[in-house]
Amino acid sequence: MSLIAAWDVLTRSEEGTISLGRAIGDSLSPGDAVLISGELGTGKTRLVQGIAAGLGTADRPRSPTFVLVNRHIGRLVLHHCDLYRLEGTAEVEELGLMERVDDGDVLAVEWPERARAALPEDAMEVTMKRGSGEEDRSITLTQNGPLSSRLLRAARSGFNAAKAES
Ligand SMILES: Nc1ncnc2c1ncn2[C@@H]1O[C@H](COP(=O)(O)OP(=O)(O)O)[C@@H](O)[C@H]1O
Ligand SMILES: [Mg+2]
C-alpha cells in the first residue's frame, strides 16, 4: 500500500476538472471532507460539480450567492459550502457541519481558509492554480490523516483508470 502525501494533476479544460471531481465523488466515504482553495475562477465550483456527479446527485452545484451551504443528495449527502463572504469562524460553527460529517455526510468547501479551525482536521486539501494556457489548471491534492489518505489514493486510482479507458 503506497502512502502518498501529494498528487498533482494538470487539467486542460473544465471537463478535465469535472472528471477529476467525478473520481473524487466516486471515492468518497461517509465522513470525508474536501477543502478546495484557489483564486476566483480557478474551477473550484466545477470540481464540486464533478464531485456531486460522482455521488449521483440529481442537481448541479452552483456558487452559493447568499447562503453559505447547499445540500445535495446522492449516494451520500453532500454539503457544499462557499465561505468567500464569511465574517468569522462562528458563522461556520453555527452551520453544524462537524456534526453532519460525524453522522456520515460529506463536505466540499470552497475558501476553507476563511474558517479552517471550524472544519474537519483530517480532510483532503485541493489547491487550484491557473497554468500557462487559458484553460490550464494545476491542481494539487494532499492528505493529512487516515480518512484523507484513503480518499486521495482511491480518487487517484479511479481517475487514472477512467483516463486509461478514454
Ligand atoms: N481546466 C479548467 N478547469 C475548471 N474550469 C475551467 C478550466 N478551464 C477553464 N475553466 C473555466 O473557469 C471557470 C471556473 O469557474 P468556477 O468553477 O465557478 O471557479 P471558482 O469556483 O474557482 O470561482 C469556468 O468559467 C470554467 O469554464
Ligand atoms: Mg466557486
CSV table of C-alpha atoms and ligand atoms in Angstrom, one decimal:
chain,number,residue,atom,x,y,z
A,1,MET,CA,0.0,0.0,0.0
A,2,SER,CA,1.7,3.2,-1.2
A,3,LEU,CA,1.4,6.2,1.0
A,4,ILE,CA,1.3,9.4,-1.0
A,5,ALA,CA,1.4,12.9,0.6
A,6,ALA,CA,0.5,14.8,-2.5
A,7,TRP,CA,-0.8,14.2,-6.0
A,8,ASP,CA,-0.5,16.8,-8.9
A,9,VAL,CA,-3.0,16.9,-11.8
A,10,LEU,CA,-3.0,19.2,-14.7
A,11,THR,CA,-6.4,19.7,-16.4
A,12,ARG,CA,-6.7,21.5,-19.8
A,13,SER,CA,-10.4,22.2,-19.8
A,14,GLU,CA,-13.4,22.4,-17.4
A,15,GLU,CA,-14.3,18.9,-18.5
A,16,GLY,CA,-11.0,17.7,-17.2
A,17,THR,CA,-11.6,19.3,-13.8
A,18,ILE,CA,-15.1,17.8,-13.7
A,19,SER,CA,-13.7,14.4,-14.4
A,20,LEU,CA,-11.3,14.8,-11.5
A,21,GLY,CA,-14.2,15.8,-9.4
A,22,ARG,CA,-16.2,12.8,-10.5
A,23,ALA,CA,-13.3,10.4,-9.5
A,24,ILE,CA,-13.3,12.1,-6.0
A,25,GLY,CA,-17.1,11.8,-5.8
A,26,ASP,CA,-17.0,8.2,-6.7
A,27,SER,CA,-14.4,7.6,-4.0
A,28,LEU,CA,-16.0,9.4,-1.1
A,29,SER,CA,-16.8,7.6,2.1
A,30,PRO,CA,-19.0,8.7,5.0
A,31,GLY,CA,-17.3,11.5,7.0
A,32,ASP,CA,-15.0,12.6,4.2
A,33,ALA,CA,-14.2,16.3,3.6
A,34,VAL,CA,-12.7,18.0,0.6
A,35,LEU,CA,-11.3,21.5,1.1
A,36,ILE,CA,-10.8,23.5,-2.1
A,37,SER,CA,-8.5,26.5,-2.3
A,38,GLY,CA,-7.8,28.8,-5.2
A,39,GLU,CA,-8.4,32.2,-6.6
A,40,LEU,CA,-11.8,33.1,-8.2
A,41,GLY,CA,-12.3,31.4,-11.5
A,42,THR,CA,-9.8,28.6,-11.0
A,43,GLY,CA,-12.5,26.0,-11.1
A,44,LYS,CA,-13.4,25.2,-7.5
A,45,THR,CA,-17.1,25.0,-8.3
A,46,ARG,CA,-16.5,23.0,-11.4
A,47,LEU,CA,-14.7,20.5,-9.3
A,48,VAL,CA,-17.6,20.3,-6.9
A,49,GLN,CA,-20.0,19.8,-9.8
A,50,GLY,CA,-17.9,16.7,-10.7
A,51,ILE,CA,-17.9,15.5,-7.0
A,52,ALA,CA,-21.7,15.8,-7.0
A,53,ALA,CA,-22.0,13.9,-10.3
A,54,GLY,CA,-19.8,11.2,-8.8
A,55,LEU,CA,-22.1,10.9,-5.9
A,56,GLY,CA,-25.1,10.6,-8.2
A,57,THR,CA,-26.9,13.8,-7.2
A,58,ALA,CA,-29.7,15.0,-9.4
A,59,ASP,CA,-28.9,18.7,-9.3
A,60,ARG,CA,-25.8,20.7,-10.2
A,61,PRO,CA,-24.0,22.7,-7.6
A,62,ARG,CA,-23.6,26.4,-8.3
A,63,SER,CA,-21.7,29.1,-6.4
A,64,PRO,CA,-24.0,29.9,-3.5
A,65,THR,CA,-24.5,33.7,-3.5
A,66,PHE,CA,-26.3,34.4,-0.2
A,67,VAL,CA,-26.3,31.1,1.6
A,68,LEU,CA,-23.1,29.6,2.9
A,69,VAL,CA,-24.1,26.0,2.3
A,70,ASN,CA,-26.2,24.0,-0.2
A,71,ARG,CA,-27.1,20.3,0.3
A,72,HIS,CA,-27.2,17.7,-2.5
A,73,ILE,CA,-28.4,14.2,-2.0
A,74,GLY,CA,-26.8,11.3,-3.8
A,75,ARG,CA,-25.2,8.1,-2.6
A,76,LEU,CA,-24.2,10.2,0.4
A,77,VAL,CA,-25.4,13.7,1.5
A,78,LEU,CA,-23.1,16.4,0.2
A,79,HIS,CA,-22.8,19.8,1.9
A,80,HIS,CA,-21.3,22.3,-0.5
A,81,CYS,CA,-20.1,25.5,1.2
A,82,ASP,CA,-18.6,28.6,-0.2
A,83,LEU,CA,-17.0,30.6,2.6
A,84,TYR,CA,-15.8,33.5,0.5
A,85,ARG,CA,-18.2,36.0,2.2
A,86,LEU,CA,-17.7,34.7,5.6
A,87,GLU,CA,-17.3,37.1,8.5
A,88,GLY,CA,-15.9,34.8,11.1
A,89,THR,CA,-15.4,31.2,12.3
A,90,ALA,CA,-18.5,31.3,14.5
A,91,GLU,CA,-20.8,31.5,11.4
A,92,VAL,CA,-19.4,28.2,10.2
A,93,GLU,CA,-19.7,26.6,13.6
A,94,GLU,CA,-23.4,27.6,13.6
A,95,LEU,CA,-24.0,25.6,10.4
A,96,GLY,CA,-23.3,22.4,12.4
A,97,LEU,CA,-21.2,20.9,9.7
A,98,MET,CA,-18.9,18.9,12.0
A,99,GLU,CA,-22.0,17.1,13.4
A,100,ARG,CA,-23.2,16.3,9.9
A,101,VAL,CA,-19.8,14.9,9.0
A,102,ASP,CA,-19.7,12.9,12.2
A,103,ASP,CA,-23.1,11.4,11.2
A,104,GLY,CA,-21.6,10.3,7.8
A,105,ASP,CA,-22.4,13.1,5.4
A,106,VAL,CA,-19.6,14.5,3.2
A,107,LEU,CA,-18.3,18.1,2.8
A,108,ALA,CA,-16.9,20.1,-0.1
A,109,VAL,CA,-15.8,23.6,0.9
A,110,GLU,CA,-14.6,26.5,-1.2
A,111,TRP,CA,-12.4,29.1,0.6
A,112,PRO,CA,-11.8,26.8,3.6
A,113,GLU,CA,-9.0,29.1,4.8
A,114,ARG,CA,-11.7,31.5,5.9
A,115,ALA,CA,-12.6,29.1,8.7
A,116,ARG,CA,-10.1,26.3,8.7
A,117,ALA,CA,-10.4,25.7,12.5
A,118,ALA,CA,-14.2,25.1,12.2
A,119,LEU,CA,-13.6,22.3,9.6
A,120,PRO,CA,-12.5,18.7,10.0
A,121,GLU,CA,-8.8,18.3,10.7
A,122,ASP,CA,-8.5,15.1,8.6
A,123,ALA,CA,-9.5,16.4,5.1
A,124,MET,CA,-8.3,16.2,1.6
A,125,GLU,CA,-7.0,19.6,0.6
A,126,VAL,CA,-7.1,20.7,-3.0
A,127,THR,CA,-5.3,23.7,-4.3
A,128,MET,CA,-6.1,25.1,-7.8
A,129,LYS,CA,-4.0,27.4,-9.8
A,130,ARG,CA,-4.0,28.8,-13.3
A,131,GLY,CA,-1.4,27.4,-15.7
A,132,SER,CA,0.2,28.9,-18.7
A,133,GLY,CA,-2.7,28.1,-21.2
A,134,GLU,CA,-6.0,29.9,-20.7
A,135,GLU,CA,-7.8,26.7,-19.7
A,136,ASP,CA,-4.9,25.0,-17.9
A,137,ARG,CA,-5.3,24.4,-14.2
A,138,SER,CA,-2.7,23.0,-12.0
A,139,ILE,CA,-4.3,21.1,-9.2
A,140,THR,CA,-2.6,19.7,-6.1
A,141,LEU,CA,-4.3,17.3,-3.7
A,142,THR,CA,-2.9,16.5,-0.3
A,143,GLN,CA,-3.9,14.3,2.7
A,144,ASN,CA,-3.2,14.8,6.4
A,145,GLY,CA,-4.8,11.8,8.1
A,146,PRO,CA,-6.2,8.3,7.6
A,147,LEU,CA,-9.6,9.4,6.0
A,148,SER,CA,-8.0,11.8,3.5
A,149,SER,CA,-5.2,9.4,2.8
A,150,ARG,CA,-7.7,6.7,1.8
A,151,LEU,CA,-9.7,9.2,-0.3
A,152,LEU,CA,-6.6,10.5,-2.1
A,153,ARG,CA,-5.5,7.0,-3.0
A,154,ALA,CA,-8.9,5.9,-4.2
A,155,ALA,CA,-9.5,9.1,-6.2
A,156,ARG,CA,-6.1,8.8,-7.9
A,157,SER,CA,-6.6,5.2,-9.0
A,158,GLY,CA,-10.2,6.0,-10.1
A,159,PHE,CA,-9.1,9.0,-12.1
A,160,ASN,CA,-6.2,7.1,-13.7
A,161,ALA,CA,-8.4,4.2,-14.6
A,162,ALA,CA,-11.0,6.5,-16.2
A,163,LYS,CA,-8.2,8.2,-18.2
A,164,ALA,CA,-6.8,4.9,-19.4
A,165,GLU,CA,-10.3,3.9,-20.6
A,166,SER,CA,-10.9,7.1,-22.6
B,1,LIG,N1,-9.3,23.5,-16.6
B,1,LIG,C1,-10.4,24.1,-16.2
B,1,LIG,N2,-11.0,23.7,-15.0
B,1,LIG,C2,-12.0,24.3,-14.5
B,1,LIG,N3,-12.6,25.4,-15.0
B,1,LIG,C3,-12.0,25.9,-16.1
B,1,LIG,C4,-10.9,25.3,-16.8
B,1,LIG,N4,-10.6,26.0,-17.9
B,1,LIG,C5,-11.5,27.0,-18.0
B,1,LIG,N5,-12.3,27.0,-16.9
B,1,LIG,C6,-13.4,28.0,-16.7
B,1,LIG,O1,-13.1,28.7,-15.5
B,1,LIG,C7,-14.3,29.0,-14.8
B,1,LIG,C8,-14.3,28.3,-13.4
B,1,LIG,O2,-15.4,28.7,-12.7
B,1,LIG,P1,-15.7,28.2,-11.2
B,1,LIG,O3,-15.7,26.7,-11.2
B,1,LIG,O4,-17.0,28.9,-10.8
B,1,LIG,O5,-14.5,28.8,-10.4
B,1,LIG,P2,-14.4,29.1,-8.9
B,1,LIG,O6,-15.4,28.3,-8.1
B,1,LIG,O7,-13.0,28.7,-8.5
B,1,LIG,O8,-14.5,30.6,-8.7
B,1,LIG,C9,-15.4,28.5,-15.6
B,1,LIG,O9,-15.9,29.5,-16.4
B,1,LIG,C10,-14.8,27.4,-16.5
B,1,LIG,O10,-15.4,27.2,-17.7
B,2,MG,MG,-16.9,28.9,-6.8
